[in-house]
Short mmCIF file of C-alpha atoms in Angstrom, two decimals:
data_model
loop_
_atom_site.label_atom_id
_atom_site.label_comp_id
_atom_site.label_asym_id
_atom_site.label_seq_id
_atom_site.Cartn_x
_atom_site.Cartn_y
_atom_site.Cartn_z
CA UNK A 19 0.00 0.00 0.00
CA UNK A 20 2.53 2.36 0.69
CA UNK A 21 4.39 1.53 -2.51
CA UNK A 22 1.45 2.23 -4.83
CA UNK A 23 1.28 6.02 -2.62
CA UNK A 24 4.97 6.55 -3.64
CA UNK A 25 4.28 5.68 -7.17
CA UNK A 26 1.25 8.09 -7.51
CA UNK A 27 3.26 10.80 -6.24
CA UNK A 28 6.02 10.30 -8.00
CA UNK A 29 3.70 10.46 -11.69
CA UNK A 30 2.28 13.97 -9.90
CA UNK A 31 5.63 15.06 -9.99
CA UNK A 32 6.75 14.01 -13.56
CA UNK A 33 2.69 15.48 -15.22
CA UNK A 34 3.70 19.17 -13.69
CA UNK A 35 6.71 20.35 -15.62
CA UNK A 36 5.15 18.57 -18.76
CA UNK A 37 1.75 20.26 -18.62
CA UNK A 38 3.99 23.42 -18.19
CA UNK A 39 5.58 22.87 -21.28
CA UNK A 40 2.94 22.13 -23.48
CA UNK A 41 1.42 25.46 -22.62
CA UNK A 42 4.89 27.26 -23.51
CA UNK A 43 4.49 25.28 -26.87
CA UNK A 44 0.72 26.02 -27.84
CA UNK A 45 1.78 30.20 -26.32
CA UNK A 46 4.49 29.83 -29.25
CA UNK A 47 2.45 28.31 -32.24
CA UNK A 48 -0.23 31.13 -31.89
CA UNK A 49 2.11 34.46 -32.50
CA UNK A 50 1.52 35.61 -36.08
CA UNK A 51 5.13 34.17 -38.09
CA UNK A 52 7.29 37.00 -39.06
CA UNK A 53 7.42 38.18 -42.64
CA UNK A 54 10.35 38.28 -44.95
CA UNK A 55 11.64 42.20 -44.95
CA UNK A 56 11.76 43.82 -48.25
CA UNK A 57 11.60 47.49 -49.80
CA UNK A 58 8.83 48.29 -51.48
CA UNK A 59 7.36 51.14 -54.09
CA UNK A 60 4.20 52.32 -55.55
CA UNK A 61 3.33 52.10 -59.01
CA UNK A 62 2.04 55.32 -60.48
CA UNK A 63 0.52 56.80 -63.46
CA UNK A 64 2.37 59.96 -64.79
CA UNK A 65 2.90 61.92 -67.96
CA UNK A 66 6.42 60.96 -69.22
CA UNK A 67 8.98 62.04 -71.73
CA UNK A 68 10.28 59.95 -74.48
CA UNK A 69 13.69 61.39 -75.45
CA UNK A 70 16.86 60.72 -77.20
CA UNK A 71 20.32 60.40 -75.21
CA UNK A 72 23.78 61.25 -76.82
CA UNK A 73 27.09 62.65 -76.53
CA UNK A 74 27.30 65.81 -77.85
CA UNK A 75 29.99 68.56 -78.68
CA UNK A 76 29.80 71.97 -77.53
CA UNK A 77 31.47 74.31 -80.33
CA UNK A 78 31.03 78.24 -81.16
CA UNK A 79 28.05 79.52 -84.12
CA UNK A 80 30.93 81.96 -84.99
CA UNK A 81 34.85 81.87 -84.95
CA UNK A 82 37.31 84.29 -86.15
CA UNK A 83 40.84 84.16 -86.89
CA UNK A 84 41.84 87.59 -86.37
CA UNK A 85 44.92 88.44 -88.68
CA UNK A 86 47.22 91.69 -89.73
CA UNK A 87 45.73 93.29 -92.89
CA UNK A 88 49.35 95.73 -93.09
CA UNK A 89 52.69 94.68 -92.20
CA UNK A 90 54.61 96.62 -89.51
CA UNK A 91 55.32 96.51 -85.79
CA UNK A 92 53.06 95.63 -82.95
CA UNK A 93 52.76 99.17 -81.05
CA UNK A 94 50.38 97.69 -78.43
CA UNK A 95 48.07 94.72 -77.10
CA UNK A 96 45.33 96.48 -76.24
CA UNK A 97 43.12 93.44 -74.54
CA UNK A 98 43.62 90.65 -71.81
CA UNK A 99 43.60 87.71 -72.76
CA UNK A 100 40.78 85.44 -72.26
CA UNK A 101 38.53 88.73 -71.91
CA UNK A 102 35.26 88.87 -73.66
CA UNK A 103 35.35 91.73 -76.11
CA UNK A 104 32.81 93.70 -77.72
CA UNK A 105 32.37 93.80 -81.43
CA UNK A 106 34.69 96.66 -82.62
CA UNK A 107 37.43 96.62 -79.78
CA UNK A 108 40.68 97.43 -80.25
CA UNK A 109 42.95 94.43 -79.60
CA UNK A 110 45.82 95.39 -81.19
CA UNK A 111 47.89 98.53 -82.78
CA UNK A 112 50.31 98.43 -85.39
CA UNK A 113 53.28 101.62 -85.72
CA UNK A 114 51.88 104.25 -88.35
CA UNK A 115 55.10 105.91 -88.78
CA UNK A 116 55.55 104.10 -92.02
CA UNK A 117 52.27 105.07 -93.22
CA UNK A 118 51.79 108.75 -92.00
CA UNK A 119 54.83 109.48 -93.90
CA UNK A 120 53.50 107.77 -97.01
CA UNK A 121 50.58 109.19 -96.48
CA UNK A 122 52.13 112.30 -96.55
CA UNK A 123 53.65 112.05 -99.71
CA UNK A 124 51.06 111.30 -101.23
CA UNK A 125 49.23 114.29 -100.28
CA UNK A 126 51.70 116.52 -101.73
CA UNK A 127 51.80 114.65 -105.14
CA UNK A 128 48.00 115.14 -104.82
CA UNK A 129 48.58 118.70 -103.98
CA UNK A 130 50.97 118.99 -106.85
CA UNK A 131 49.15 117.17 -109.34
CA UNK A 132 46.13 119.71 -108.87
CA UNK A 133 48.20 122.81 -109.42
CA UNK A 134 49.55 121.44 -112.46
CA UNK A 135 45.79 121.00 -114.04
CA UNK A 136 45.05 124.39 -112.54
CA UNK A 137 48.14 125.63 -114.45
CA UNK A 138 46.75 123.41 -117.87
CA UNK A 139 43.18 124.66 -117.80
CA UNK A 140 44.90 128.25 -117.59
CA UNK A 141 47.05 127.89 -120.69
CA UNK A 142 44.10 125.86 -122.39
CA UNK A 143 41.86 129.01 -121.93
CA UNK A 144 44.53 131.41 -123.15
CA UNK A 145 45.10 129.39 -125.94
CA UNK A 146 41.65 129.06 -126.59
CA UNK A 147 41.41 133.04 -126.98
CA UNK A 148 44.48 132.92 -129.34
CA UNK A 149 42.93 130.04 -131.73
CA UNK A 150 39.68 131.82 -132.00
CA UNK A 151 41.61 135.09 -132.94
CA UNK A 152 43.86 133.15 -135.53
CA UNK A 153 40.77 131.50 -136.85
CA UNK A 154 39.05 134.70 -137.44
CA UNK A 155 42.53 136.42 -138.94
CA UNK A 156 42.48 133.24 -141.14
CA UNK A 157 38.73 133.70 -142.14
CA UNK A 158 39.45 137.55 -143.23
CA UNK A 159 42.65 136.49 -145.27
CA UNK A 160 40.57 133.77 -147.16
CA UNK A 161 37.90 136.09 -147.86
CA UNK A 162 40.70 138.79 -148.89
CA UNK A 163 42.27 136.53 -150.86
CA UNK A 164 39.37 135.28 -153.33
CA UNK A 165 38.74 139.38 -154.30
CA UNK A 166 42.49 139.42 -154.62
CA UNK A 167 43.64 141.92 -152.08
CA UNK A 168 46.11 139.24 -150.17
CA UNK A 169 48.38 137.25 -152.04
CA UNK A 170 48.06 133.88 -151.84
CA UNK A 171 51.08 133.26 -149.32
CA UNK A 172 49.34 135.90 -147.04
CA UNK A 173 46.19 133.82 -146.96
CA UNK A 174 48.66 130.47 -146.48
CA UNK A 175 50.44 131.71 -143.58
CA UNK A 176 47.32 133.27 -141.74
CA UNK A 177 45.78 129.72 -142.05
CA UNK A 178 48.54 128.08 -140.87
CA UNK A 179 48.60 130.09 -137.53
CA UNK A 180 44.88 129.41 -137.14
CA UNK A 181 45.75 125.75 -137.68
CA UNK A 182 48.73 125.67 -135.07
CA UNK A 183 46.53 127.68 -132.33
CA UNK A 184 44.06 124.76 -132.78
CA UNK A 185 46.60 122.31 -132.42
CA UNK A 186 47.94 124.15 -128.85
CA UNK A 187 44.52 124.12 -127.51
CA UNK A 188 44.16 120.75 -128.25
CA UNK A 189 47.53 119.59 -126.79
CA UNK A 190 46.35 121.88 -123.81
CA UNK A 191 43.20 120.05 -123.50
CA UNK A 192 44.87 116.50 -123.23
CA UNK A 193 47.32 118.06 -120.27
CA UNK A 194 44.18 118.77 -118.56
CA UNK A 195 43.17 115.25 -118.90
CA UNK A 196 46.51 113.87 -118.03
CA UNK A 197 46.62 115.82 -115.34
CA UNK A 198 43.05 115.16 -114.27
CA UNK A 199 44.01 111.55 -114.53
CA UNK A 200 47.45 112.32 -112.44
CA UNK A 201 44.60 113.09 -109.53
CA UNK A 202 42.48 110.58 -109.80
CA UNK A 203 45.63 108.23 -108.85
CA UNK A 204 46.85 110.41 -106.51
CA UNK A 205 43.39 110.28 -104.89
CA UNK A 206 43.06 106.60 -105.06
CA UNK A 207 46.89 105.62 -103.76
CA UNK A 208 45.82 108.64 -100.57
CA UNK A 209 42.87 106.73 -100.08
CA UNK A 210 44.42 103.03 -100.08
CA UNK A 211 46.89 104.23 -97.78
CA UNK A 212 44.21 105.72 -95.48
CA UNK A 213 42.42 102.49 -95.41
CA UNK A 214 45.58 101.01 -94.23
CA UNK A 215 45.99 103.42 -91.68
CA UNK A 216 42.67 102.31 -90.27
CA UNK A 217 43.76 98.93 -90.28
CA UNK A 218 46.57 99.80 -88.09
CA UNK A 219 44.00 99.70 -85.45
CA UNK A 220 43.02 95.91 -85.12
CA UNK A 221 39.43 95.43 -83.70
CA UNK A 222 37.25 92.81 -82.82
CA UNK A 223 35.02 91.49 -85.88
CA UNK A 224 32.57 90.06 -83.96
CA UNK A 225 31.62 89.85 -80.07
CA UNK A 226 33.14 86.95 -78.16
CA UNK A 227 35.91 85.66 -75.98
CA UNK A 228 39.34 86.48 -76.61
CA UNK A 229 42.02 83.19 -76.57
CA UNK A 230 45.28 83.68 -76.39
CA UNK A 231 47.41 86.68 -77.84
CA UNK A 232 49.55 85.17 -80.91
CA UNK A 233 52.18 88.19 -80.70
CA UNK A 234 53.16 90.74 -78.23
CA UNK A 235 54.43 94.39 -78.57
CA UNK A 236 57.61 94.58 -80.59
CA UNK A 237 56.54 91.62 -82.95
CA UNK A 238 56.98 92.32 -86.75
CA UNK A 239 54.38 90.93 -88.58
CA UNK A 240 53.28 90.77 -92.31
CA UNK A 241 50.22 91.13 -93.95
CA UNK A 242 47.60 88.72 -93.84
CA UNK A 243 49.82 86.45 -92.11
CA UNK A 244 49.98 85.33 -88.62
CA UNK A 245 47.04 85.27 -86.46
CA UNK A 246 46.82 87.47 -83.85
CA UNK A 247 44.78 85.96 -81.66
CA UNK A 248 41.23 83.67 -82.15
CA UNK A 249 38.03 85.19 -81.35
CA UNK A 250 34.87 82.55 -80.37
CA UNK A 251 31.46 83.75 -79.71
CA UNK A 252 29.69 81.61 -76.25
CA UNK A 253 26.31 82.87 -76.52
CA UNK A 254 24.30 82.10 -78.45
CA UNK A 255 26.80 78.62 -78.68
CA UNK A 256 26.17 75.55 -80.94
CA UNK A 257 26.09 71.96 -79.98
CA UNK A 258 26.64 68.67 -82.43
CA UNK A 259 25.32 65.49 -81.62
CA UNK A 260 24.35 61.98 -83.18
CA UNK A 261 21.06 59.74 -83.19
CA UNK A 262 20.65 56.70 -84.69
CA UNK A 263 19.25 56.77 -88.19
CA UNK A 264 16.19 54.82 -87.28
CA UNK A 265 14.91 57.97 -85.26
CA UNK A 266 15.52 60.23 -88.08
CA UNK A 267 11.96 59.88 -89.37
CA UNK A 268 10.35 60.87 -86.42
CA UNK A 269 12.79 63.37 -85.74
CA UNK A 270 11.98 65.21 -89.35
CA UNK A 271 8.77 64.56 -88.96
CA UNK A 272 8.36 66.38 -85.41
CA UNK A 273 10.97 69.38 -86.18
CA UNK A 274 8.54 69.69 -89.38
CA UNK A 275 5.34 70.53 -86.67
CA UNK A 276 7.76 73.37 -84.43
CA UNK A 277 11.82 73.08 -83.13
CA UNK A 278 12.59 70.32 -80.83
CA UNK A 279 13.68 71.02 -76.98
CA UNK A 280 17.34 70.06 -76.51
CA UNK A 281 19.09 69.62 -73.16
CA UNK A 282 22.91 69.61 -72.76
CA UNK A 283 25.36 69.41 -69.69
CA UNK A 284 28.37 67.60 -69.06
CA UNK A 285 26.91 65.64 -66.09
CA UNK A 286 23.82 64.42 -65.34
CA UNK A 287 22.30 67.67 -65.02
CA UNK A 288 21.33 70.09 -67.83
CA UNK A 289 23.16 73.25 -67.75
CA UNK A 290 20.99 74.67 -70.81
CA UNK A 291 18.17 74.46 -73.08
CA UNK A 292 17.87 75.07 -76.63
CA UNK A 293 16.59 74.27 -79.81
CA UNK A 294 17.32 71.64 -82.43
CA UNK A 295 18.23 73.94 -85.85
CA UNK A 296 19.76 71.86 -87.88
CA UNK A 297 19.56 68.22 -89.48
CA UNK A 298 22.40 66.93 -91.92
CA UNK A 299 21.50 66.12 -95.16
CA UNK A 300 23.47 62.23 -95.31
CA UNK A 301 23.78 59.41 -92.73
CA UNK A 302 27.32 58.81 -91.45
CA UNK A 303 27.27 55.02 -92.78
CA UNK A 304 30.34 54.25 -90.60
CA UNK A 305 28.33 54.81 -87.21
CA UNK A 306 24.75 54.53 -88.82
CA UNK A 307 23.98 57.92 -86.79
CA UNK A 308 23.05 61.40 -88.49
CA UNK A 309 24.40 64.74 -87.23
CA UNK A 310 22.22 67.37 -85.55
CA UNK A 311 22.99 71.01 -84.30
CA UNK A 312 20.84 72.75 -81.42
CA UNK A 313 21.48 76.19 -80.46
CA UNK A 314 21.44 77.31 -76.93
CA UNK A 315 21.48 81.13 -75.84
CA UNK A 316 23.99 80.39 -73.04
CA UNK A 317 23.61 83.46 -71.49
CA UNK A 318 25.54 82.39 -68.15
CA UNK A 319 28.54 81.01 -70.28
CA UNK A 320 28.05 77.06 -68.69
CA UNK A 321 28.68 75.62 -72.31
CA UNK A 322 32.09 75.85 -72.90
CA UNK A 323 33.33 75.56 -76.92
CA UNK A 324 35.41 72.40 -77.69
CA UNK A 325 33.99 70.46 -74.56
CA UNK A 326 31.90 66.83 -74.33
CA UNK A 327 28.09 67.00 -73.17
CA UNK A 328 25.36 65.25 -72.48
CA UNK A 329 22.70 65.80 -74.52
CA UNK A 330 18.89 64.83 -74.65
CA UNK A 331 16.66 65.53 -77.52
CA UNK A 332 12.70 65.25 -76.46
CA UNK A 333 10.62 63.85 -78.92
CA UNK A 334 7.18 64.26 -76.97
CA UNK A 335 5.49 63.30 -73.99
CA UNK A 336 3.46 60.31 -73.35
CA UNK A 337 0.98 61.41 -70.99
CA UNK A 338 -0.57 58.79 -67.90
CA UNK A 339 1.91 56.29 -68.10
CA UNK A 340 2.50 53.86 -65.77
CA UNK A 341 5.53 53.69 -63.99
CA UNK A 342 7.80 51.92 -61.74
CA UNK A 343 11.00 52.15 -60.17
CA UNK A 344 13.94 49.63 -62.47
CA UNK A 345 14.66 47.30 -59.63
CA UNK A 346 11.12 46.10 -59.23
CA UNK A 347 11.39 44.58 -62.47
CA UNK A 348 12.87 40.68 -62.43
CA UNK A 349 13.54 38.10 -65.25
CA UNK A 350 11.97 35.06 -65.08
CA UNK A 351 12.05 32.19 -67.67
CA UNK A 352 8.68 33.19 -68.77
CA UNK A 353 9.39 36.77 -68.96
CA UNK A 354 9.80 39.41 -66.94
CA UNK A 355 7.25 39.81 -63.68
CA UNK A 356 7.24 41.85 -60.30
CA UNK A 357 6.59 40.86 -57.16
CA UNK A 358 3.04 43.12 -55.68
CA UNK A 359 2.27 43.06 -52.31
CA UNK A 360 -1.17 42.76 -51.49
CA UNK A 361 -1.60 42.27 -47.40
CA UNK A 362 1.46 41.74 -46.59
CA UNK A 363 1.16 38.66 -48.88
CA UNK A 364 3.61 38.68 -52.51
CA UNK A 365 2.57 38.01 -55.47
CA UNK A 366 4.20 37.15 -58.84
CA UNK A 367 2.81 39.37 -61.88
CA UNK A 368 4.09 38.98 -64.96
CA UNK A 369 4.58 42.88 -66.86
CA UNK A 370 5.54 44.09 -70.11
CA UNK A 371 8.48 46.91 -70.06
CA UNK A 372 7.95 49.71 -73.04
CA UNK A 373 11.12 51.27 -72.26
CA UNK A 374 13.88 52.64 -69.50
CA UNK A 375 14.97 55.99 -68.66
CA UNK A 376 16.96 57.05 -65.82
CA UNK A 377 15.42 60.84 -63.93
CA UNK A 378 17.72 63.38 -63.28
CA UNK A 379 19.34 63.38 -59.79
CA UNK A 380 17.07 64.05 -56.53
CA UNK A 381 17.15 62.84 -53.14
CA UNK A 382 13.90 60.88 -54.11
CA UNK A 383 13.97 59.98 -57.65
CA UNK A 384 14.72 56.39 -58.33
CA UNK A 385 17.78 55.59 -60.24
CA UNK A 386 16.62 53.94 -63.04
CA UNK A 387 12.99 53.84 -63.89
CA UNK A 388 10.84 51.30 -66.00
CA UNK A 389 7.29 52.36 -68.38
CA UNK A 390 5.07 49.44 -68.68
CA UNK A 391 2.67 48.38 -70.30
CA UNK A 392 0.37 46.02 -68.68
CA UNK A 393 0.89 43.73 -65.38
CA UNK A 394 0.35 46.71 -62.84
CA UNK A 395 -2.38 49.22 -61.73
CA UNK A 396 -1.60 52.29 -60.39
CA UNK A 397 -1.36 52.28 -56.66
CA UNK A 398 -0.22 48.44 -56.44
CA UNK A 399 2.68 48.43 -53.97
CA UNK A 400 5.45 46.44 -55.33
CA UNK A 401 9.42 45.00 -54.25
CA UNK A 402 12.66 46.85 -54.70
CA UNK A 403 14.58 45.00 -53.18
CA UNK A 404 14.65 41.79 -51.12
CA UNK A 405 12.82 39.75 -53.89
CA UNK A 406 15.57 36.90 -53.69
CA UNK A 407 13.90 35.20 -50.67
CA UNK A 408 10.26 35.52 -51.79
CA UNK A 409 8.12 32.86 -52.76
CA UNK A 410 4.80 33.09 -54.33
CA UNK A 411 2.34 33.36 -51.14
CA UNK A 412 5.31 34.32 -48.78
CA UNK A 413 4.24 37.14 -45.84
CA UNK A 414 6.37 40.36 -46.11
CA UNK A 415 7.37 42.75 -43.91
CA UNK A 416 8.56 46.06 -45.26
CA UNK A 417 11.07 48.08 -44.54
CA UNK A 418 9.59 51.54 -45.76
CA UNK A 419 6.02 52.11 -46.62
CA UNK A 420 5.83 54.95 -49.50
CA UNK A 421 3.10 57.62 -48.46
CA UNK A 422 0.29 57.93 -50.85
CA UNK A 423 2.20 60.99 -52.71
CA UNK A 424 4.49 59.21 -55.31
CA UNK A 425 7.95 59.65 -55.51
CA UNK A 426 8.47 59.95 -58.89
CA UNK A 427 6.81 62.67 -59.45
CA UNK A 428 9.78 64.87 -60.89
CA UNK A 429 10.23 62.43 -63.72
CA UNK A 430 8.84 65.14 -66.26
CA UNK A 431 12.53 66.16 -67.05
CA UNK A 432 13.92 62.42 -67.65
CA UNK A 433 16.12 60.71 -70.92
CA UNK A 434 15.23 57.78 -72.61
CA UNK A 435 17.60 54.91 -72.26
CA UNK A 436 16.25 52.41 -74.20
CA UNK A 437 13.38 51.88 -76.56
CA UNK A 438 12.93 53.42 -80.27
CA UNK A 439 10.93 56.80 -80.67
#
């Protein structure tokens, strides 16, 4: 009897910490399992650009070689260098001695030349006097002659002198013309050497930015010669870029309804705007890509001439797309698909990518962004990242929750990356 007492208590003893366990166990099974953490997005519907990315180079509408039009001896540099000038600046000036003295002379020849037709128009009209005299001498002695009062000698030699007063004004008429000739020359040598005198004073043909000066004072140079220095205008500046030849269709056809936006910087972000101006007239069959020129006013002198640029051409904008950031999109063997997250539970939806673009740079704009077209509403909360441990059914627990505003909603200024016009 007192066995079978010890053996009861002894089962008592063992059913406690047992029955205390069990309850630990069922307290564990009924907390909710933890979800797999992920990042997730929202899927919106925006109006998005479809543009054209290239490398473009940045090079000056106008450039001028400016060069000596007389020899002689730089007097002066008149300019810094790298200054912007002003269209008719003096840059340089060239000694004048050379030419003031020439010049000189050839005012006195001038000078001369006129007081020698003064002195032939005098003689002419003197002469002039004495031939009409002679002719009427020789007139009378004709007359006299035929009723036989003058001998026939006497009639001779009064003709002759009206014939040889004729003859002097004559001659004195064609020393008027030589000399009137003599100062026409005179004139035009003066005048050629004033020109050059002007020239002596080298100014700036066009507005722009002085490069380096060439020569420096004390330099003999020649005419037409050596370049002084090079003269580039920044605004309005010119940029060249390529496309493919398979957008140059739509590319005539849209610069045919009003000029094409352009956008160029050397990073990421545009440093200008312009307009596309000009489309080549042949295809570059050695990189399949034909040349276009846009012109930006580049009023704040950010596009520098000779430099690389990014450049993006906008064809249009497709309005209420639907968009998503890149790294939601996965490759599957069937295609590509997203993972959407629908309470807390992921799903696998297959989607159909119209093209890439990447935004410009903001703290919230996604890096690389994906248009599609079908698979997704807008609104549907999808992965970014973490989609490597999901399974189709599996509970997630995110990381970040987007609010309800999207955060791609500066993607109105973004390039195409991939995907024809």
């Amino acid at each position: 009897m007192q066995a079978n007492k010890t053996l009861a208590l002894l089962c008592t003893l063992i059913c406690i910490p047992l029955a205390s366990c069990s309850r630990v166990v069922a307290h564990a099974n009924t907390s909710p399992p933890e979800g797999v953490p992920v990042h997730i997005a929202r899927a919106v519907s925006q109006d998005v650009p479809l543009e054209i990315a290239a490398v473009g180079n940045v090079e000056a509408v106008e450039s001028v070689e400016v060069k000596p039009r007389v020899a002689g001896q730089i007097k002066e540099v008149a300019f810094t260098e790298g200054q912007n000038v002003t269209k008719g600046q003096l840059l340089f000036t060239i000694d004048r001695d050379t030419l003031s003295r020439q010049q000189a002379q050839q005012q006195a020849e001038l000078s001369r030349d006129i007081a020698m037709e003064q002195q032939a128009t005098a003689i002419a009209a003197r002469d002039a006097a004495s031939q009409k005299q002679s002719q009427s001498e020789a007139d009378t002695a004709v007359k006299l002659g035929e009723l036989g009062v003058l001998s026939g000698q006497s009639v001779k030699q009064a003709v002759t002198a009206s014939d040889t007063t004729r003859a002097s004004l004559q001659a004195d008429k064609s020393a008027i013309a030589a000399a009137a000739g003599a100062i026409n020359a005179d004139r035009a040598r003066l005048a050629q050497t004033q020109l050059q005198l002007s020239f002596a004073q080298v100014v700036a043909p066009i507005a722009g930015r002085a490069g380096a000066a060439m020569v420096k004072a004390g330099n003999v140079i020649r005419e037409n010669d050596t370049t002084l220095v090079t003269l580039l205008q920044l605004a309005p500046i010119r940029v060249t870029f390529g496309v493919p030849e398979q957008a140059l269709a739509e590319v005539q056809r849209l610069s045919s309804l009003g000029p094409l936006e352009v956008e160029a910087g050397p990073g990421d972000v545009p440093l200008g705007k312009g307009r596309l101006d000009f489309i080549d007239n042949t295809v570059d069959p050695a990189t399949g890509t034909i040349r276009l020129k846009a012109t930006f006013p580049n009023t704040d002198g950010a596009l520098w001439p000779g430099e690389f640029v990014n450049v993006r051409l906008r064809l249009r904008v497709d309005a209420n797309q639907l968009v998503v950031p890149q790294s939601a999109i996965q490759q599957g063997l069937e295609g590509k698909y997203a993972w959407r997250i629908q309470a807390s539970v992921a799903t696998m939806v297959p989607v159909t990518v119209l093209r890439t673009y990447r935004p410009p740079p903001s703290p919230q704009a996604a890096s690389e962004v994906a248009v599609l077209g079908s698979g997704l509403r807008p609104g549907d909360m999808i992965v970014t990242e973490g989609q490597l441990r999901l399974t189709p059914g599996a509970r997630v627990s995110p990381i970040d929750v987007p609010s309800s505003s999207s955060p791609h909603d500066s993607l109105t200024n973004n390039t195409v990356r991939n995907g024809a016009p």
